[in-house]
Amino acid sequence: MRGDDLERYSRQIMLEELGEAGQERLGRAAVLVVGCGALGSAQLGLLCRAGVGRLRFIDPDRVELGNLHRQLLYDERDVAAGRPKAEAAAAHLAAVNSGVVLEPLVERAGPGNIAGLLAGMDLVLDASDDLRLRYLLNDACVRAGLPWLYGGVDGAGGMLLAVEPGRGPCLRCLWPDPPAPAGPPPVFPPAPVLVGAQQAALALRRLATGEPLPGRLLLLDAWQASWRALQVERDPHCRCCGARRFDFLPGGKVPDAGDG
Ligand SMILES: [Zn+2]
């Protein structure tokens, strides 16, 4: 490890659980962040500062005034310039840590580009505000055997599910189908920062140690200052990760997702 990296990361290398070996694993890791809003700002800022080697992030939108109360990567200059979020995020992140390879994408994630987005990635973080997209991420990540972390926020409430394909439950094990789309929810700004930070924490642990993600659903109430952790089980009949998995997808079953 280079001398300035030893200095930059000295306080996290001191962590017994991480150490120099864990830091080097972070430097070789690649993460996809889907969405560059409030959750994505928190995740990207933390992963970039912690030295994850490659960050790919995608968002089709521009920075707006109504984003600034909760989206920590942006400021009024980005609003005035009408900058796309992915580009503005890349500029801010490059100023924080020039050692990280940044791949900003100003486009919408969807069925047409999901395979290319996942290619070469070690882990995926959900920071989108679109439930159908989250189900697409779930199915694609389980199919590819990629760990991913679902995160969502409504008001002061937040939710996080860590999905380790082949071991723990996936999103469809808990909720087989996405609920009907709703309008944008109210947001108490600390809620997405807390959820995004917890997603980043689990991602860093997974990447630095290789230890599987815990099959746990976390529920946050940022107003009441409480987290609840629920142990959740895999559904053997899940259409995505169960025995008859992927029957509903074009192409049918994919045998290599593993049963753990
Ligand atoms: Zn499942």
mmCIF file with all atom_site columns, C-alpha atoms in Angstrom, residues 95-254:
data_model
loop_
_atom_site.group_PDB
_atom_site.id
_atom_site.type_symbol
_atom_site.label_atom_id
_atom_site.label_alt_id
_atom_site.label_comp_id
_atom_site.label_asym_id
_atom_site.label_entity_id
_atom_site.label_seq_id
_atom_site.pdbx_PDB_ins_code
_atom_site.Cartn_x
_atom_site.Cartn_y
_atom_site.Cartn_z
_atom_site.occupancy
_atom_site.B_iso_or_equiv
_atom_site.pdbx_formal_charge
_atom_site.auth_seq_id
_atom_site.auth_comp_id
_atom_site.auth_asym_id
_atom_site.auth_atom_id
_atom_site.pdbx_PDB_model_num
ATOM 1   C CA . ALA A 1 95  ? -12.236 16.155  -5.137  1.00 0.00 ? 95  ALA A CA 1
ATOM 2   C CA . VAL A 1 96  ? -12.594 13.907  -2.081  1.00 0.00 ? 96  VAL A CA 1
ATOM 3   C CA . ASN A 1 97  ? -10.543 10.932  -3.264  1.00 0.00 ? 97  ASN A CA 1
ATOM 4   C CA . SER A 1 98  ? -8.658  11.063  -6.573  1.00 0.00 ? 98  SER A CA 1
ATOM 5   C CA . GLY A 1 99  ? -7.553  7.441   -6.106  1.00 0.00 ? 99  GLY A CA 1
ATOM 6   C CA . VAL A 1 100 ? -11.042 6.052   -6.797  1.00 0.00 ? 100 VAL A CA 1
ATOM 7   C CA . VAL A 1 101 ? -12.078 5.190   -10.370 1.00 0.00 ? 101 VAL A CA 1
ATOM 8   C CA . LEU A 1 102 ? -15.449 6.883   -10.994 1.00 0.00 ? 102 LEU A CA 1
ATOM 9   C CA . GLU A 1 103 ? -17.916 5.811   -13.683 1.00 0.00 ? 103 GLU A CA 1
ATOM 10  C CA . PRO A 1 104 ? -20.842 8.278   -13.728 1.00 0.00 ? 104 PRO A CA 1
ATOM 11  C CA . LEU A 1 105 ? -23.740 7.396   -16.033 1.00 0.00 ? 105 LEU A CA 1
ATOM 12  C CA . VAL A 1 106 ? -26.438 9.928   -16.904 1.00 0.00 ? 106 VAL A CA 1
ATOM 13  C CA . GLU A 1 107 ? -29.172 7.498   -17.853 1.00 0.00 ? 107 GLU A CA 1
ATOM 14  C CA . ARG A 1 108 ? -32.023 5.487   -16.405 1.00 0.00 ? 108 ARG A CA 1
ATOM 15  C CA . ALA A 1 109 ? -31.365 1.942   -15.203 1.00 0.00 ? 109 ALA A CA 1
ATOM 16  C CA . GLY A 1 110 ? -33.792 -0.565  -16.685 1.00 0.00 ? 110 GLY A CA 1
ATOM 17  C CA . PRO A 1 111 ? -34.194 -3.964  -18.293 1.00 0.00 ? 111 PRO A CA 1
ATOM 18  C CA . GLY A 1 112 ? -32.242 -2.842  -21.384 1.00 0.00 ? 112 GLY A CA 1
ATOM 19  C CA . ASN A 1 113 ? -29.009 -1.934  -19.604 1.00 0.00 ? 113 ASN A CA 1
ATOM 20  C CA . ILE A 1 114 ? -29.056 -3.883  -16.332 1.00 0.00 ? 114 ILE A CA 1
ATOM 21  C CA . ALA A 1 115 ? -26.739 -6.675  -17.524 1.00 0.00 ? 115 ALA A CA 1
ATOM 22  C CA . GLY A 1 116 ? -24.097 -4.164  -18.635 1.00 0.00 ? 116 GLY A CA 1
ATOM 23  C CA . LEU A 1 117 ? -24.436 -2.216  -15.385 1.00 0.00 ? 117 LEU A CA 1
ATOM 24  C CA . LEU A 1 118 ? -23.762 -5.328  -13.288 1.00 0.00 ? 118 LEU A CA 1
ATOM 25  C CA . ALA A 1 119 ? -20.820 -6.508  -15.421 1.00 0.00 ? 119 ALA A CA 1
ATOM 26  C CA . GLY A 1 120 ? -17.574 -6.419  -13.454 1.00 0.00 ? 120 GLY A CA 1
ATOM 27  C CA . MET A 1 121 ? -19.247 -5.375  -10.190 1.00 0.00 ? 121 MET A CA 1
ATOM 28  C CA . ASP A 1 122 ? -18.762 -7.072  -6.804  1.00 0.00 ? 122 ASP A CA 1
ATOM 29  C CA . LEU A 1 123 ? -21.782 -5.612  -5.013  1.00 0.00 ? 123 LEU A CA 1
ATOM 30  C CA . VAL A 1 124 ? -24.825 -3.453  -5.734  1.00 0.00 ? 124 VAL A CA 1
ATOM 31  C CA . LEU A 1 125 ? -26.429 -0.725  -3.635  1.00 0.00 ? 125 LEU A CA 1
ATOM 32  C CA . ASP A 1 126 ? -30.014 0.297   -4.221  1.00 0.00 ? 126 ASP A CA 1
ATOM 33  C CA . ALA A 1 127 ? -30.493 4.047   -3.964  1.00 0.00 ? 127 ALA A CA 1
ATOM 34  C CA . SER A 1 128 ? -33.382 4.351   -6.369  1.00 0.00 ? 128 SER A CA 1
ATOM 35  C CA . ASP A 1 129 ? -36.856 5.654   -5.695  1.00 0.00 ? 129 ASP A CA 1
ATOM 36  C CA . ASP A 1 130 ? -38.557 3.201   -8.019  1.00 0.00 ? 130 ASP A CA 1
ATOM 37  C CA . LEU A 1 131 ? -39.955 -0.065  -6.653  1.00 0.00 ? 131 LEU A CA 1
ATOM 38  C CA . ARG A 1 132 ? -40.142 -1.742  -10.049 1.00 0.00 ? 132 ARG A CA 1
ATOM 39  C CA . LEU A 1 133 ? -36.455 -0.991  -10.546 1.00 0.00 ? 133 LEU A CA 1
ATOM 40  C CA . ARG A 1 134 ? -35.700 -2.572  -7.160  1.00 0.00 ? 134 ARG A CA 1
ATOM 41  C CA . TYR A 1 135 ? -37.412 -5.793  -8.243  1.00 0.00 ? 135 TYR A CA 1
ATOM 42  C CA . LEU A 1 136 ? -35.397 -5.724  -11.455 1.00 0.00 ? 136 LEU A CA 1
ATOM 43  C CA . LEU A 1 137 ? -32.222 -5.264  -9.382  1.00 0.00 ? 137 LEU A CA 1
ATOM 44  C CA . ASN A 1 138 ? -33.270 -8.112  -7.101  1.00 0.00 ? 138 ASN A CA 1
ATOM 45  C CA . ASP A 1 139 ? -33.878 -10.537 -9.944  1.00 0.00 ? 139 ASP A CA 1
ATOM 46  C CA . ALA A 1 140 ? -30.749 -9.543  -11.853 1.00 0.00 ? 140 ALA A CA 1
ATOM 47  C CA . CYS A 1 141 ? -28.472 -9.661  -8.785  1.00 0.00 ? 141 CYS A CA 1
ATOM 48  C CA . VAL A 1 142 ? -29.819 -13.030 -7.598  1.00 0.00 ? 142 VAL A CA 1
ATOM 49  C CA . ARG A 1 143 ? -29.401 -14.375 -11.099 1.00 0.00 ? 143 ARG A CA 1
ATOM 50  C CA . ALA A 1 144 ? -25.799 -13.085 -11.247 1.00 0.00 ? 144 ALA A CA 1
ATOM 51  C CA . GLY A 1 145 ? -25.022 -14.206 -7.673  1.00 0.00 ? 145 GLY A CA 1
ATOM 52  C CA . LEU A 1 146 ? -24.198 -10.621 -6.665  1.00 0.00 ? 146 LEU A CA 1
ATOM 53  C CA . PRO A 1 147 ? -24.827 -9.392  -3.117  1.00 0.00 ? 147 PRO A CA 1
ATOM 54  C CA . TRP A 1 148 ? -27.059 -6.322  -3.020  1.00 0.00 ? 148 TRP A CA 1
ATOM 55  C CA . LEU A 1 149 ? -28.654 -4.046  -0.452  1.00 0.00 ? 149 LEU A CA 1
ATOM 56  C CA . TYR A 1 150 ? -32.172 -2.717  -0.762  1.00 0.00 ? 150 TYR A CA 1
ATOM 57  C CA . GLY A 1 151 ? -32.873 0.602   0.964   1.00 0.00 ? 151 GLY A CA 1
ATOM 58  C CA . GLY A 1 152 ? -35.977 2.728   1.125   1.00 0.00 ? 152 GLY A CA 1
ATOM 59  C CA . VAL A 1 153 ? -37.313 5.727   3.021   1.00 0.00 ? 153 VAL A CA 1
ATOM 60  C CA . ASP A 1 154 ? -40.754 7.163   3.727   1.00 0.00 ? 154 ASP A CA 1
ATOM 61  C CA . GLY A 1 155 ? -40.982 10.153  6.050   1.00 0.00 ? 155 GLY A CA 1
ATOM 62  C CA . ALA A 1 156 ? -38.775 9.451   9.065   1.00 0.00 ? 156 ALA A CA 1
ATOM 63  C CA . GLY A 1 157 ? -39.064 5.706   8.467   1.00 0.00 ? 157 GLY A CA 1
ATOM 64  C CA . GLY A 1 158 ? -36.529 3.616   6.627   1.00 0.00 ? 158 GLY A CA 1
ATOM 65  C CA . MET A 1 159 ? -36.027 0.010   5.604   1.00 0.00 ? 159 MET A CA 1
ATOM 66  C CA . LEU A 1 160 ? -33.010 -2.010  4.608   1.00 0.00 ? 160 LEU A CA 1
ATOM 67  C CA . LEU A 1 161 ? -32.709 -5.587  3.374   1.00 0.00 ? 161 LEU A CA 1
ATOM 68  C CA . ALA A 1 162 ? -29.341 -7.223  2.723   1.00 0.00 ? 162 ALA A CA 1
ATOM 69  C CA . VAL A 1 163 ? -29.580 -9.908  0.046   1.00 0.00 ? 163 VAL A CA 1
ATOM 70  C CA . GLU A 1 164 ? -26.890 -12.571 -0.193  1.00 0.00 ? 164 GLU A CA 1
ATOM 71  C CA . PRO A 1 165 ? -27.945 -14.751 -3.135  1.00 0.00 ? 165 PRO A CA 1
ATOM 72  C CA . GLY A 1 166 ? -27.940 -18.476 -2.442  1.00 0.00 ? 166 GLY A CA 1
ATOM 73  C CA . ARG A 1 167 ? -27.895 -17.972 1.350   1.00 0.00 ? 167 ARG A CA 1
ATOM 74  C CA . GLY A 1 168 ? -30.456 -15.500 2.645   1.00 0.00 ? 168 GLY A CA 1
ATOM 75  C CA . PRO A 1 169 ? -33.854 -14.301 1.492   1.00 0.00 ? 169 PRO A CA 1
ATOM 76  C CA . CYS A 1 170 ? -34.294 -12.026 -1.505  1.00 0.00 ? 170 CYS A CA 1
ATOM 77  C CA . LEU A 1 171 ? -36.777 -9.184  -1.879  1.00 0.00 ? 171 LEU A CA 1
ATOM 78  C CA . ARG A 1 172 ? -39.362 -11.485 -3.501  1.00 0.00 ? 172 ARG A CA 1
ATOM 79  C CA . CYS A 1 173 ? -39.123 -13.939 -0.574  1.00 0.00 ? 173 CYS A CA 1
ATOM 80  C CA . LEU A 1 174 ? -40.617 -11.165 1.579   1.00 0.00 ? 174 LEU A CA 1
ATOM 81  C CA . TRP A 1 175 ? -42.863 -9.449  -0.961  1.00 0.00 ? 175 TRP A CA 1
ATOM 82  C CA . PRO A 1 176 ? -43.396 -11.532 -4.117  1.00 0.00 ? 176 PRO A CA 1
ATOM 83  C CA . ASP A 1 177 ? -44.555 -8.577  -6.216  1.00 0.00 ? 177 ASP A CA 1
ATOM 84  C CA . PRO A 1 178 ? -43.977 -4.818  -6.134  1.00 0.00 ? 178 PRO A CA 1
ATOM 85  C CA . PRO A 1 179 ? -46.824 -2.755  -4.661  1.00 0.00 ? 179 PRO A CA 1
ATOM 86  C CA . ALA A 1 180 ? -48.688 -0.300  -6.868  1.00 0.00 ? 180 ALA A CA 1
ATOM 87  C CA . PRO A 1 181 ? -46.582 2.789   -7.657  1.00 0.00 ? 181 PRO A CA 1
ATOM 88  C CA . ALA A 1 182 ? -47.208 5.797   -5.401  1.00 0.00 ? 182 ALA A CA 1
ATOM 89  C CA . GLY A 1 183 ? -46.163 9.460   -5.581  1.00 0.00 ? 183 GLY A CA 1
ATOM 90  C CA . PRO A 1 184 ? -42.929 10.718  -4.008  1.00 0.00 ? 184 PRO A CA 1
ATOM 91  C CA . PRO A 1 185 ? -43.114 10.332  -0.204  1.00 0.00 ? 185 PRO A CA 1
ATOM 92  C CA . PRO A 1 186 ? -42.280 13.032  2.358   1.00 0.00 ? 186 PRO A CA 1
ATOM 93  C CA . VAL A 1 187 ? -38.689 12.752  3.620   1.00 0.00 ? 187 VAL A CA 1
ATOM 94  C CA . PHE A 1 188 ? -37.189 13.650  6.984   1.00 0.00 ? 188 PHE A CA 1
ATOM 95  C CA . PRO A 1 189 ? -33.606 14.299  5.748   1.00 0.00 ? 189 PRO A CA 1
ATOM 96  C CA . PRO A 1 190 ? -31.669 12.278  8.343   1.00 0.00 ? 190 PRO A CA 1
ATOM 97  C CA . ALA A 1 191 ? -33.634 9.102   7.472   1.00 0.00 ? 191 ALA A CA 1
ATOM 98  C CA . PRO A 1 192 ? -32.055 8.448   4.042   1.00 0.00 ? 192 PRO A CA 1
ATOM 99  C CA . VAL A 1 193 ? -28.634 9.432   5.369   1.00 0.00 ? 193 VAL A CA 1
ATOM 100 C CA . LEU A 1 194 ? -28.952 6.856   8.167   1.00 0.00 ? 194 LEU A CA 1
ATOM 101 C CA . VAL A 1 195 ? -30.234 4.127   5.847   1.00 0.00 ? 195 VAL A CA 1
ATOM 102 C CA . GLY A 1 196 ? -27.602 4.939   3.201   1.00 0.00 ? 196 GLY A CA 1
ATOM 103 C CA . ALA A 1 197 ? -24.855 4.916   5.823   1.00 0.00 ? 197 ALA A CA 1
ATOM 104 C CA . GLN A 1 198 ? -26.006 1.540   7.140   1.00 0.00 ? 198 GLN A CA 1
ATOM 105 C CA . GLN A 1 199 ? -26.076 0.144   3.597   1.00 0.00 ? 199 GLN A CA 1
ATOM 106 C CA . ALA A 1 200 ? -22.542 1.480   3.099   1.00 0.00 ? 200 ALA A CA 1
ATOM 107 C CA . ALA A 1 201 ? -21.429 -0.089  6.397   1.00 0.00 ? 201 ALA A CA 1
ATOM 108 C CA . LEU A 1 202 ? -22.678 -3.532  5.383   1.00 0.00 ? 202 LEU A CA 1
ATOM 109 C CA . ALA A 1 203 ? -21.178 -3.106  1.906   1.00 0.00 ? 203 ALA A CA 1
ATOM 110 C CA . LEU A 1 204 ? -17.758 -2.201  3.331   1.00 0.00 ? 204 LEU A CA 1
ATOM 111 C CA . ARG A 1 205 ? -17.882 -5.162  5.713   1.00 0.00 ? 205 ARG A CA 1
ATOM 112 C CA . ARG A 1 206 ? -18.874 -7.542  2.912   1.00 0.00 ? 206 ARG A CA 1
ATOM 113 C CA . LEU A 1 207 ? -16.158 -6.258  0.562   1.00 0.00 ? 207 LEU A CA 1
ATOM 114 C CA . ALA A 1 208 ? -13.366 -6.083  3.146   1.00 0.00 ? 208 ALA A CA 1
ATOM 115 C CA . THR A 1 209 ? -13.994 -9.474  4.755   1.00 0.00 ? 209 THR A CA 1
ATOM 116 C CA . GLY A 1 210 ? -15.967 -11.578 2.268   1.00 0.00 ? 210 GLY A CA 1
ATOM 117 C CA . GLU A 1 211 ? -18.275 -12.427 5.186   1.00 0.00 ? 211 GLU A CA 1
ATOM 118 C CA . PRO A 1 212 ? -21.811 -13.012 3.815   1.00 0.00 ? 212 PRO A CA 1
ATOM 119 C CA . LEU A 1 213 ? -24.419 -10.313 4.388   1.00 0.00 ? 213 LEU A CA 1
ATOM 120 C CA . PRO A 1 214 ? -26.765 -11.071 7.288   1.00 0.00 ? 214 PRO A CA 1
ATOM 121 C CA . GLY A 1 215 ? -30.289 -12.115 6.218   1.00 0.00 ? 215 GLY A CA 1
ATOM 122 C CA . ARG A 1 216 ? -31.902 -9.363  8.169   1.00 0.00 ? 216 ARG A CA 1
ATOM 123 C CA . LEU A 1 217 ? -34.554 -6.728  7.601   1.00 0.00 ? 217 LEU A CA 1
ATOM 124 C CA . LEU A 1 218 ? -33.754 -3.471  9.373   1.00 0.00 ? 218 LEU A CA 1
ATOM 125 C CA . LEU A 1 219 ? -36.487 -0.972  10.189  1.00 0.00 ? 219 LEU A CA 1
ATOM 126 C CA . LEU A 1 220 ? -35.562 2.575   11.155  1.00 0.00 ? 220 LEU A CA 1
ATOM 127 C CA . ASP A 1 221 ? -37.602 5.258   12.850  1.00 0.00 ? 221 ASP A CA 1
ATOM 128 C CA . ALA A 1 222 ? -35.349 8.310   12.690  1.00 0.00 ? 222 ALA A CA 1
ATOM 129 C CA . TRP A 1 223 ? -37.888 10.418  14.593  1.00 0.00 ? 223 TRP A CA 1
ATOM 130 C CA . GLN A 1 224 ? -38.095 8.025   17.571  1.00 0.00 ? 224 GLN A CA 1
ATOM 131 C CA . ALA A 1 225 ? -34.393 7.156   17.276  1.00 0.00 ? 225 ALA A CA 1
ATOM 132 C CA . SER A 1 226 ? -34.910 3.402   16.948  1.00 0.00 ? 226 SER A CA 1
ATOM 133 C CA . TRP A 1 227 ? -33.678 0.564   14.738  1.00 0.00 ? 227 TRP A CA 1
ATOM 134 C CA . ARG A 1 228 ? -35.370 -2.823  14.753  1.00 0.00 ? 228 ARG A CA 1
ATOM 135 C CA . ALA A 1 229 ? -33.704 -5.899  13.242  1.00 0.00 ? 229 ALA A CA 1
ATOM 136 C CA . LEU A 1 230 ? -35.968 -8.736  12.087  1.00 0.00 ? 230 LEU A CA 1
ATOM 137 C CA . GLN A 1 231 ? -34.518 -12.107 11.173  1.00 0.00 ? 231 GLN A CA 1
ATOM 138 C CA . VAL A 1 232 ? -36.182 -13.035 7.882   1.00 0.00 ? 232 VAL A CA 1
ATOM 139 C CA . GLU A 1 233 ? -36.238 -16.424 6.177   1.00 0.00 ? 233 GLU A CA 1
ATOM 140 C CA . ARG A 1 234 ? -35.878 -17.562 2.639   1.00 0.00 ? 234 ARG A CA 1
ATOM 141 C CA . ASP A 1 235 ? -39.090 -18.732 0.945   1.00 0.00 ? 235 ASP A CA 1
ATOM 142 C CA . PRO A 1 236 ? -38.433 -22.129 -0.686  1.00 0.00 ? 236 PRO A CA 1
ATOM 143 C CA . HIS A 1 237 ? -41.213 -21.331 -3.164  1.00 0.00 ? 237 HIS A CA 1
ATOM 144 C CA . CYS A 1 238 ? -39.844 -17.882 -4.074  1.00 0.00 ? 238 CYS A CA 1
ATOM 145 C CA . ARG A 1 239 ? -40.204 -17.239 -7.783  1.00 0.00 ? 239 ARG A CA 1
ATOM 146 C CA . CYS A 1 240 ? -36.805 -15.577 -7.860  1.00 0.00 ? 240 CYS A CA 1
ATOM 147 C CA . CYS A 1 241 ? -34.507 -17.589 -5.574  1.00 0.00 ? 241 CYS A CA 1
ATOM 148 C CA . GLY A 1 242 ? -36.581 -20.706 -4.747  1.00 0.00 ? 242 GLY A CA 1
ATOM 149 C CA . ALA A 1 243 ? -36.444 -24.123 -6.377  1.00 0.00 ? 243 ALA A CA 1
ATOM 150 C CA . ARG A 1 244 ? -38.452 -22.942 -9.395  1.00 0.00 ? 244 ARG A CA 1
ATOM 151 C CA . ARG A 1 245 ? -36.491 -19.738 -9.642  1.00 0.00 ? 245 ARG A CA 1
ATOM 152 C CA . PHE A 1 246 ? -36.481 -17.623 -12.779 1.00 0.00 ? 246 PHE A CA 1
ATOM 153 C CA . ASP A 1 247 ? -39.349 -19.543 -14.371 1.00 0.00 ? 247 ASP A CA 1
ATOM 154 C CA . PHE A 1 248 ? -41.023 -16.177 -14.815 1.00 0.00 ? 248 PHE A CA 1
ATOM 155 C CA . LEU A 1 249 ? -38.060 -14.533 -16.551 1.00 0.00 ? 249 LEU A CA 1
ATOM 156 C CA . PRO A 1 250 ? -37.364 -14.726 -20.267 1.00 0.00 ? 250 PRO A CA 1
ATOM 157 C CA . GLY A 1 251 ? -34.910 -17.562 -20.699 1.00 0.00 ? 251 GLY A CA 1
ATOM 158 C CA . GLY A 1 252 ? -36.279 -19.540 -17.755 1.00 0.00 ? 252 GLY A CA 1
ATOM 159 C CA . LYS A 1 253 ? -34.176 -21.124 -15.023 1.00 0.00 ? 253 LYS A CA 1
ATOM 160 C CA . VAL A 1 254 ? -30.589 -20.203 -14.455 1.00 0.00 ? 254 VAL A CA 1
#
